[in-house]
Amino acid sequence: MDSTIRTIQVPTYIGQNHSQIGSVSVKEKEASLPDDTVQITKHKAVNEKKAPSVKVTILPHDPNVASPEVINFSKDKIGDKIAGPKMYAIDLANPKAIPDLEGNYLYELGTPQFDQLTSYTTAYRTLDLWESIKGTPVKWAFSNPQLGVNAHKKEGMNAYYSRNEASANFFYFNSPALGKVVQTSQSPDIVAHEIGHAVLDGLRPGYLGWDTETMSVHEAFADTSSMLFALKTESNVDKILKENGGDFSKPSLISRLGEEFGKAIVLSDNDPSNDDRDYLRSMLNNFKYVDPSTLPSKAPENQLANECHSFSRVFSGASYDILGDIYDSNIASGMSKEKALTGAGDELGKLFMKSVEMAPSNRCKYKDVALGMLKADMKENNGKYADTLKNVFMDRNILSSKDVELMQAHMEKIPSFRLEAKASDADIAKNIIASYGKEFGVPDGTVFSMENSEAENIYGGKTINLGCSEELQLKGDRFGKYDGFYVDAKGGLKLEFDQNGNLADFHFDAIDNDKKEDVMSGVADAIRNNLVREEGVKAEEYSSKFTAQVVSTDDGRKKIERIPIIVM
């Protein structure tokens, strides 16, 4: 993509409802996403007439490392009210940006309208990225057809995605150390991170649960979302390669998440030892897998904790390693550095998405995602990256050679079962469980309910997702005043069929003792950190403060439920 410098007329914010015309020199670039010449399809790309676009001034990456650029963005996805079929902009504190006479949104950095546009276009382009990888549309985990993108939710050091609010929300705060008000909506890596949460929640709503490792999968997916989004802008790719020279053992903007946000936070605490840290989290790390339950609840930045943001760095670090290894392979095959890097991002994104599609519906361990990547690579690439994946995951202690052997043995023992042409999904599930429940590891008496079915999976056929649950009573001092309350533990069975209707794979997520302890530990952590919202507290007033809530059952018992929200 060619870039040029030219002077354009830019609306400048000067009051509640007015703008004036000024001149500013900015870089004008073609946005690599959305690509309106490609129709999303599982099987092939279809070239069609290019959809009309408008010009929008945005930041391509974090304010600490990037300057404003003008991109071309689909007119259908922004219109004249910053709204499209699957997203809309929210800003209750400021006037909404309006297009100029040509339909363009050319606002200056420093105006609230600029923040609206950067966060909105980044959010939509992140969704487009994942949908292009998936090959089919991503469904939200809520009933609204549109996700709200709230550029100025409220003051505070935060950003979060909420299923109940059907929105991604970005905060702002004054940083005396940086001499400015930090707007998290200006940081595309933070926005792409939150949209990553929204995408994964749509794919696997059961992952917003209690146990640290499943929540860490959410965080690692979201961090990888930020990394992949950065690779869709030419100026970011240029800066990455200038910083690390193609050596991914060296840091660059792609290895750091939330540069400005993270810098402001470390400069605001009372620990001078971390003042030179210029990021919130780094994907360039050497953390190795251990059982998170053996870790302390809090730990310094250079250690792991039994907390999802901290523990996620094990898998996000593995994602970064895989990207670097595929890059090296692409270079060895003769690709240019730029193509090698963007191509590596495409491959990593495809492997991660396909592995999530094959992963369990509720509890998901790092091992599940790693083995899913190996399966996806075999199915999609004939095992091209198998050695890379095994080396990275074994080095991180996420996989062992025994795990790989067990996966291969599992795939060789898939029961021979074929879909009945006119049978309902419920009947299919009932018949296959009756025939092969013991081979699946399903205990006698397990009651399943239909969760959903997916029309097309990596094997080219249908996926049927079944759920099961068990009510647990909280007992012990660690639950404090909530001793005697109840909580639900959830599991499930996933059945995957190929294009011919033959059972291709299955995964049973049992409500075993480990699952029960995961749930109990998660509830105890929420209680210890004062994250449980009492009955009667208005949800909208404390939407990002709590991750759990007390509810009453019809028979008067008290339960603690996980709120489907995830914060930065």
mmCIF file of C-alpha atoms in Angstrom, residues 137-420:
data_model
loop_
_atom_site.group_PDB
_atom_site.id
_atom_site.type_symbol
_atom_site.label_atom_id
_atom_site.label_comp_id
_atom_site.label_asym_id
_atom_site.label_seq_id
_atom_site.Cartn_x
_atom_site.Cartn_y
_atom_site.Cartn_z
ATOM 1 C CA PRO A 137 -19.987 -14.155 10.622
ATOM 2 C CA VAL A 138 -19.343 -14.007 14.360
ATOM 3 C CA LYS A 139 -22.527 -14.022 16.429
ATOM 4 C CA TRP A 140 -22.623 -11.868 19.541
ATOM 5 C CA ALA A 141 -23.347 -13.509 22.899
ATOM 6 C CA PHE A 142 -26.250 -11.090 23.454
ATOM 7 C CA SER A 143 -29.510 -10.572 21.600
ATOM 8 C CA ASN A 144 -28.782 -7.086 20.268
ATOM 9 C CA PRO A 145 -27.598 -7.130 16.648
ATOM 10 C CA GLN A 146 -25.078 -4.359 17.392
ATOM 11 C CA LEU A 147 -22.236 -4.040 19.877
ATOM 12 C CA GLY A 148 -21.977 -0.596 21.451
ATOM 13 C CA VAL A 149 -18.531 1.042 21.428
ATOM 14 C CA ASN A 150 -18.440 3.573 24.255
ATOM 15 C CA ALA A 151 -15.470 5.902 23.810
ATOM 16 C CA HIS A 152 -15.881 7.806 27.102
ATOM 17 C CA LYS A 153 -17.674 5.492 29.545
ATOM 18 C CA LYS A 154 -16.467 7.242 32.688
ATOM 19 C CA GLU A 155 -13.368 8.413 34.536
ATOM 20 C CA GLY A 156 -11.054 5.704 35.803
ATOM 21 C CA MET A 157 -8.172 3.402 34.908
ATOM 22 C CA ASN A 158 -10.169 0.771 33.089
ATOM 23 C CA ALA A 159 -11.688 -0.665 29.947
ATOM 24 C CA TYR A 160 -14.088 -3.586 29.793
ATOM 25 C CA TYR A 161 -16.431 -5.703 27.702
ATOM 26 C CA SER A 162 -19.865 -6.505 29.109
ATOM 27 C CA ARG A 163 -22.328 -9.007 27.668
ATOM 28 C CA ASN A 164 -25.184 -7.646 29.775
ATOM 29 C CA GLU A 165 -24.580 -4.117 28.498
ATOM 30 C CA ALA A 166 -23.829 -5.385 24.965
ATOM 31 C CA SER A 167 -20.902 -2.995 24.782
ATOM 32 C CA ALA A 168 -17.154 -2.424 24.917
ATOM 33 C CA ASN A 169 -16.369 0.485 27.236
ATOM 34 C CA PHE A 170 -13.333 2.751 27.469
ATOM 35 C CA PHE A 171 -12.362 4.972 30.388
ATOM 36 C CA TYR A 172 -10.230 8.082 30.750
ATOM 37 C CA PHE A 173 -8.097 9.468 33.581
ATOM 38 C CA ASN A 174 -5.732 12.313 34.307
ATOM 39 C CA SER A 175 -2.055 11.355 34.441
ATOM 40 C CA PRO A 176 0.059 14.084 36.094
ATOM 41 C CA ALA A 177 3.189 12.074 35.304
ATOM 42 C CA LEU A 178 2.400 12.117 31.570
ATOM 43 C CA GLY A 179 0.924 15.614 31.703
ATOM 44 C CA LYS A 180 -2.277 14.624 29.920
ATOM 45 C CA VAL A 181 -5.638 12.887 30.166
ATOM 46 C CA VAL A 182 -5.194 9.303 29.040
ATOM 47 C CA GLN A 183 -8.028 8.086 26.801
ATOM 48 C CA THR A 184 -8.079 4.310 26.518
ATOM 49 C CA SER A 185 -10.317 4.713 23.449
ATOM 50 C CA GLN A 186 -7.340 6.252 21.619
ATOM 51 C CA SER A 187 -5.334 3.043 21.953
ATOM 52 C CA PRO A 188 -6.164 0.541 19.171
ATOM 53 C CA ASP A 189 -4.412 -2.284 20.989
ATOM 54 C CA ILE A 190 -6.717 -1.799 23.994
ATOM 55 C CA VAL A 191 -9.775 -1.557 21.719
ATOM 56 C CA ALA A 192 -8.769 -4.646 19.705
ATOM 57 C CA HIS A 193 -8.223 -6.454 23.015
ATOM 58 C CA GLU A 194 -11.762 -5.713 24.244
ATOM 59 C CA ILE A 195 -13.293 -6.681 20.886
ATOM 60 C CA GLY A 196 -11.312 -9.906 21.100
ATOM 61 C CA HIS A 197 -13.208 -10.596 24.321
ATOM 62 C CA ALA A 198 -16.517 -9.835 22.592
ATOM 63 C CA VAL A 199 -15.684 -12.149 19.685
ATOM 64 C CA LEU A 200 -14.649 -15.029 21.946
ATOM 65 C CA ASP A 201 -17.712 -14.512 24.118
ATOM 66 C CA GLY A 202 -19.848 -14.890 21.016
ATOM 67 C CA LEU A 203 -18.044 -18.088 20.088
ATOM 68 C CA ARG A 204 -17.814 -19.583 23.576
ATOM 69 C CA PRO A 205 -20.132 -17.829 26.072
ATOM 70 C CA GLY A 206 -19.312 -20.500 28.648
ATOM 71 C CA TYR A 207 -15.777 -19.170 29.013
ATOM 72 C CA LEU A 208 -16.805 -16.235 31.200
ATOM 73 C CA GLY A 209 -16.806 -18.514 34.196
ATOM 74 C CA TRP A 210 -14.926 -19.030 37.431
ATOM 75 C CA ASP A 211 -11.621 -20.795 36.884
ATOM 76 C CA THR A 212 -8.417 -18.884 36.296
ATOM 77 C CA GLU A 213 -7.179 -20.902 33.346
ATOM 78 C CA THR A 214 -10.325 -20.557 31.235
ATOM 79 C CA MET A 215 -10.424 -16.832 31.956
ATOM 80 C CA SER A 216 -6.724 -16.706 31.038
ATOM 81 C CA VAL A 217 -7.576 -18.256 27.652
ATOM 82 C CA HIS A 218 -9.942 -15.284 27.218
ATOM 83 C CA GLU A 219 -7.157 -12.828 28.034
ATOM 84 C CA ALA A 220 -4.624 -14.566 25.789
ATOM 85 C CA PHE A 221 -7.103 -14.572 22.891
ATOM 86 C CA ALA A 222 -7.742 -10.862 23.475
ATOM 87 C CA ASP A 223 -4.013 -10.037 23.621
ATOM 88 C CA THR A 224 -3.471 -12.025 20.430
ATOM 89 C CA SER A 225 -6.353 -10.060 18.898
ATOM 90 C CA SER A 226 -4.406 -6.856 19.585
ATOM 91 C CA MET A 227 -1.263 -8.312 18.067
ATOM 92 C CA LEU A 228 -2.998 -9.489 14.895
ATOM 93 C CA PHE A 229 -4.831 -6.187 14.475
ATOM 94 C CA ALA A 230 -1.552 -4.269 14.613
ATOM 95 C CA LEU A 231 -0.298 -6.305 11.657
ATOM 96 C CA LYS A 232 -3.150 -5.045 9.480
ATOM 97 C CA THR A 233 -1.654 -1.547 9.201
ATOM 98 C CA GLU A 234 1.410 -0.905 7.070
ATOM 99 C CA SER A 235 2.929 1.757 9.329
ATOM 100 C CA ASN A 236 2.782 -0.628 12.292
ATOM 101 C CA VAL A 237 4.520 -3.374 10.319
ATOM 102 C CA ASP A 238 7.238 -0.920 9.296
ATOM 103 C CA LYS A 239 7.789 0.150 12.912
ATOM 104 C CA ILE A 240 7.852 -3.432 14.196
ATOM 105 C CA LEU A 241 10.557 -4.420 11.734
ATOM 106 C CA LYS A 242 12.498 -1.220 12.389
ATOM 107 C CA GLU A 243 12.412 -1.886 16.144
ATOM 108 C CA ASN A 244 13.288 -5.577 16.164
ATOM 109 C CA GLY A 245 14.969 -5.977 12.751
ATOM 110 C CA GLY A 246 13.041 -9.196 12.225
ATOM 111 C CA ASP A 247 14.400 -10.678 15.463
ATOM 112 C CA PHE A 248 11.395 -11.559 17.627
ATOM 113 C CA SER A 249 13.525 -12.089 20.687
ATOM 114 C CA LYS A 250 13.638 -8.283 20.777
ATOM 115 C CA PRO A 251 10.738 -6.060 21.886
ATOM 116 C CA SER A 252 8.613 -3.970 19.548
ATOM 117 C CA LEU A 253 5.169 -2.424 19.490
ATOM 118 C CA ILE A 254 3.704 -5.847 18.677
ATOM 119 C CA SER A 255 5.074 -7.409 21.878
ATOM 120 C CA ARG A 256 3.751 -4.619 24.130
ATOM 121 C CA LEU A 257 0.134 -4.052 25.106
ATOM 122 C CA GLY A 258 -1.214 -0.709 26.324
ATOM 123 C CA GLU A 259 1.949 1.396 26.198
ATOM 124 C CA GLU A 260 0.471 4.732 27.298
ATOM 125 C CA PHE A 261 -2.053 3.169 29.679
ATOM 126 C CA GLY A 262 0.592 0.956 31.270
ATOM 127 C CA LYS A 263 3.121 3.766 31.558
ATOM 128 C CA ALA A 264 0.603 6.001 33.289
ATOM 129 C CA ILE A 265 -0.253 3.248 35.765
ATOM 130 C CA VAL A 266 3.327 2.422 36.772
ATOM 131 C CA LEU A 267 4.163 6.110 37.178
ATOM 132 C CA SER A 268 1.153 6.580 39.450
ATOM 133 C CA ASP A 269 2.026 3.827 41.937
ATOM 134 C CA ASN A 270 4.489 4.025 44.808
ATOM 135 C CA ASP A 271 7.014 1.632 43.309
ATOM 136 C CA PRO A 272 9.902 3.464 41.602
ATOM 137 C CA SER A 273 11.456 0.178 40.479
ATOM 138 C CA ASN A 274 8.927 -0.256 37.665
ATOM 139 C CA ASP A 275 8.988 3.297 36.297
ATOM 140 C CA ASP A 276 10.954 2.275 33.204
ATOM 141 C CA ARG A 277 8.225 -0.193 32.120
ATOM 142 C CA ASP A 278 6.498 1.189 29.044
ATOM 143 C CA TYR A 279 3.590 -1.250 28.702
ATOM 144 C CA LEU A 280 0.705 -2.829 30.589
ATOM 145 C CA ARG A 281 1.639 -6.406 29.588
ATOM 146 C CA SER A 282 4.343 -7.917 27.427
ATOM 147 C CA MET A 283 3.945 -10.914 25.155
ATOM 148 C CA LEU A 284 7.719 -11.227 25.033
ATOM 149 C CA ASN A 285 8.304 -13.373 28.101
ATOM 150 C CA ASN A 286 9.601 -16.745 29.248
ATOM 151 C CA PHE A 287 6.810 -17.811 31.574
ATOM 152 C CA LYS A 288 6.100 -21.530 31.694
ATOM 153 C CA TYR A 289 2.926 -23.371 32.602
ATOM 154 C CA VAL A 290 2.261 -24.461 36.163
ATOM 155 C CA ASP A 291 -1.047 -25.294 37.785
ATOM 156 C CA PRO A 292 -2.422 -21.799 38.510
ATOM 157 C CA SER A 293 -3.922 -22.997 41.797
ATOM 158 C CA THR A 294 -0.355 -23.384 43.116
ATOM 159 C CA LEU A 295 0.382 -19.687 42.518
ATOM 160 C CA PRO A 296 -0.192 -16.742 44.882
ATOM 161 C CA SER A 297 -3.229 -14.554 44.213
ATOM 162 C CA LYS A 298 -0.945 -11.571 43.631
ATOM 163 C CA ALA A 299 2.647 -11.329 42.427
ATOM 164 C CA PRO A 300 5.133 -8.795 40.993
ATOM 165 C CA GLU A 301 5.112 -8.186 37.236
ATOM 166 C CA ASN A 302 8.074 -10.528 36.723
ATOM 167 C CA GLN A 303 6.240 -13.467 38.332
ATOM 168 C CA LEU A 304 3.014 -15.359 37.651
ATOM 169 C CA ALA A 305 -0.071 -15.111 39.844
ATOM 170 C CA ASN A 306 -3.305 -17.071 40.092
ATOM 171 C CA GLU A 307 -5.084 -14.219 38.283
ATOM 172 C CA CYS A 308 -6.172 -14.290 34.656
ATOM 173 C CA HIS A 309 -4.307 -11.200 33.392
ATOM 174 C CA SER A 310 -1.073 -12.390 34.969
ATOM 175 C CA PHE A 311 -1.432 -16.065 34.067
ATOM 176 C CA SER A 312 -2.544 -15.316 30.485
ATOM 177 C CA ARG A 313 1.018 -14.260 29.699
ATOM 178 C CA VAL A 314 2.018 -17.931 29.481
ATOM 179 C CA PHE A 315 -0.217 -18.502 26.461
ATOM 180 C CA SER A 316 0.057 -15.034 24.914
ATOM 181 C CA GLY A 317 3.821 -15.514 25.119
ATOM 182 C CA ALA A 318 3.414 -18.805 23.274
ATOM 183 C CA SER A 319 1.357 -17.021 20.603
ATOM 184 C CA TYR A 320 4.155 -14.488 20.168
ATOM 185 C CA ASP A 321 6.728 -17.294 19.907
ATOM 186 C CA ILE A 322 4.651 -19.045 17.227
ATOM 187 C CA LEU A 323 4.376 -15.801 15.270
ATOM 188 C CA GLY A 324 8.142 -15.351 15.370
ATOM 189 C CA ASP A 325 8.843 -18.934 14.322
ATOM 190 C CA ILE A 326 6.420 -18.766 11.380
ATOM 191 C CA TYR A 327 8.010 -15.447 10.406
ATOM 192 C CA ASP A 328 11.446 -17.087 10.378
ATOM 193 C CA SER A 329 10.066 -19.924 8.239
ATOM 194 C CA ASN A 330 8.558 -17.434 5.803
ATOM 195 C CA ILE A 331 11.869 -15.567 5.536
ATOM 196 C CA ALA A 332 13.666 -18.833 4.847
ATOM 197 C CA SER A 333 11.230 -19.501 1.998
ATOM 198 C CA GLY A 334 12.189 -16.219 0.332
ATOM 199 C CA MET A 335 9.422 -13.853 1.423
ATOM 200 C CA SER A 336 10.092 -10.175 2.068
ATOM 201 C CA LYS A 337 10.165 -9.173 5.729
ATOM 202 C CA GLU A 338 6.844 -7.357 5.436
ATOM 203 C CA LYS A 339 5.075 -10.262 3.747
ATOM 204 C CA ALA A 340 6.685 -12.765 6.099
ATOM 205 C CA LEU A 341 5.326 -10.877 9.114
ATOM 206 C CA THR A 342 1.799 -10.257 7.862
ATOM 207 C CA GLY A 343 1.614 -13.827 6.564
ATOM 208 C CA ALA A 344 2.710 -15.163 9.957
ATOM 209 C CA GLY A 345 -0.094 -13.168 11.560
ATOM 210 C CA ASP A 346 -2.628 -14.659 9.167
ATOM 211 C CA GLU A 347 -1.484 -18.193 9.964
ATOM 212 C CA LEU A 348 -1.444 -17.627 13.736
ATOM 213 C CA GLY A 349 -4.932 -16.122 13.630
ATOM 214 C CA LYS A 350 -6.291 -19.045 11.644
ATOM 215 C CA LEU A 351 -4.784 -21.612 14.013
ATOM 216 C CA PHE A 352 -6.062 -19.817 17.133
ATOM 217 C CA MET A 353 -9.582 -19.355 15.727
ATOM 218 C CA LYS A 354 -9.862 -22.958 14.549
ATOM 219 C CA SER A 355 -8.590 -24.267 17.876
ATOM 220 C CA VAL A 356 -11.209 -22.249 19.756
ATOM 221 C CA GLU A 357 -13.912 -23.621 17.475
ATOM 222 C CA MET A 358 -12.833 -27.141 18.446
ATOM 223 C CA ALA A 359 -12.340 -26.392 22.145
ATOM 224 C CA PRO A 360 -14.741 -27.393 24.959
ATOM 225 C CA SER A 361 -17.826 -25.244 25.485
ATOM 226 C CA ASN A 362 -17.280 -24.328 29.134
ATOM 227 C CA ARG A 363 -13.973 -25.153 30.799
ATOM 228 C CA CYS A 364 -10.981 -24.604 28.526
ATOM 229 C CA LYS A 365 -7.404 -25.344 29.500
ATOM 230 C CA TYR A 366 -4.272 -24.212 27.689
ATOM 231 C CA LYS A 367 -3.746 -27.824 26.709
ATOM 232 C CA ASP A 368 -7.106 -27.844 24.903
ATOM 233 C CA VAL A 369 -6.175 -24.822 22.778
ATOM 234 C CA ALA A 370 -2.672 -26.116 22.061
ATOM 235 C CA LEU A 371 -3.956 -29.521 20.920
ATOM 236 C CA GLY A 372 -6.645 -27.755 18.910
ATOM 237 C CA MET A 373 -3.951 -25.808 17.072
ATOM 238 C CA LEU A 374 -2.182 -29.057 16.220
ATOM 239 C CA LYS A 375 -5.445 -30.541 14.911
ATOM 240 C CA ALA A 376 -6.185 -27.377 12.939
ATOM 241 C CA ASP A 377 -2.712 -27.386 11.422
ATOM 242 C CA MET A 378 -3.085 -30.986 10.330
ATOM 243 C CA LYS A 379 -6.516 -30.329 8.834
ATOM 244 C CA GLU A 380 -5.747 -26.961 7.206
ATOM 245 C CA ASN A 381 -2.002 -27.196 6.427
ATOM 246 C CA ASN A 382 -1.258 -30.942 6.372
ATOM 247 C CA GLY A 383 0.879 -30.480 9.497
ATOM 248 C CA LYS A 384 3.105 -27.729 8.085
ATOM 249 C CA TYR A 385 3.604 -26.065 11.469
ATOM 250 C CA ALA A 386 3.426 -29.176 13.660
ATOM 251 C CA ASP A 387 7.068 -29.030 14.747
ATOM 252 C CA THR A 388 6.842 -25.307 15.525
ATOM 253 C CA LEU A 389 3.696 -25.776 17.591
ATOM 254 C CA LYS A 390 5.029 -28.787 19.486
ATOM 255 C CA ASN A 391 8.353 -27.090 20.232
ATOM 256 C CA VAL A 392 6.723 -23.889 21.512
ATOM 257 C CA PHE A 393 4.061 -25.579 23.619
ATOM 258 C CA MET A 394 6.456 -28.147 25.063
ATOM 259 C CA ASP A 395 9.005 -25.458 25.876
ATOM 260 C CA ARG A 396 6.258 -23.569 27.742
ATOM 261 C CA ASN A 397 5.217 -26.800 29.552
ATOM 262 C CA ILE A 398 1.741 -26.422 28.075
ATOM 263 C CA LEU A 399 2.058 -29.764 26.312
ATOM 264 C CA SER A 400 4.092 -32.914 26.893
ATOM 265 C CA SER A 401 4.934 -35.641 24.409
ATOM 266 C CA LYS A 402 2.433 -37.803 26.288
ATOM 267 C CA ASP A 403 -0.330 -35.245 25.581
ATOM 268 C CA VAL A 404 0.381 -35.453 21.861
ATOM 269 C CA GLU A 405 0.353 -39.261 21.974
ATOM 270 C CA LEU A 406 -2.969 -39.250 23.826
ATOM 271 C CA MET A 407 -4.446 -36.854 21.263
ATOM 272 C CA GLN A 408 -3.395 -39.130 18.437
ATOM 273 C CA ALA A 409 -4.817 -42.157 20.246
ATOM 274 C CA HIS A 410 -8.060 -40.262 20.860
ATOM 275 C CA MET A 411 -8.427 -39.415 17.156
ATOM 276 C CA GLU A 412 -7.862 -43.066 16.230
ATOM 277 C CA LYS A 413 -10.677 -44.228 18.522
ATOM 278 C CA ILE A 414 -13.506 -41.968 17.382
ATOM 279 C CA PRO A 415 -16.670 -44.135 17.385
ATOM 280 C CA SER A 416 -18.211 -44.854 13.994
ATOM 281 C CA PHE A 417 -21.444 -42.882 14.057
ATOM 282 C CA ARG A 418 -23.269 -41.264 11.161
ATOM 283 C CA LEU A 419 -25.866 -38.493 11.312
ATOM 284 C CA GLU A 420 -29.430 -39.547 10.665
#
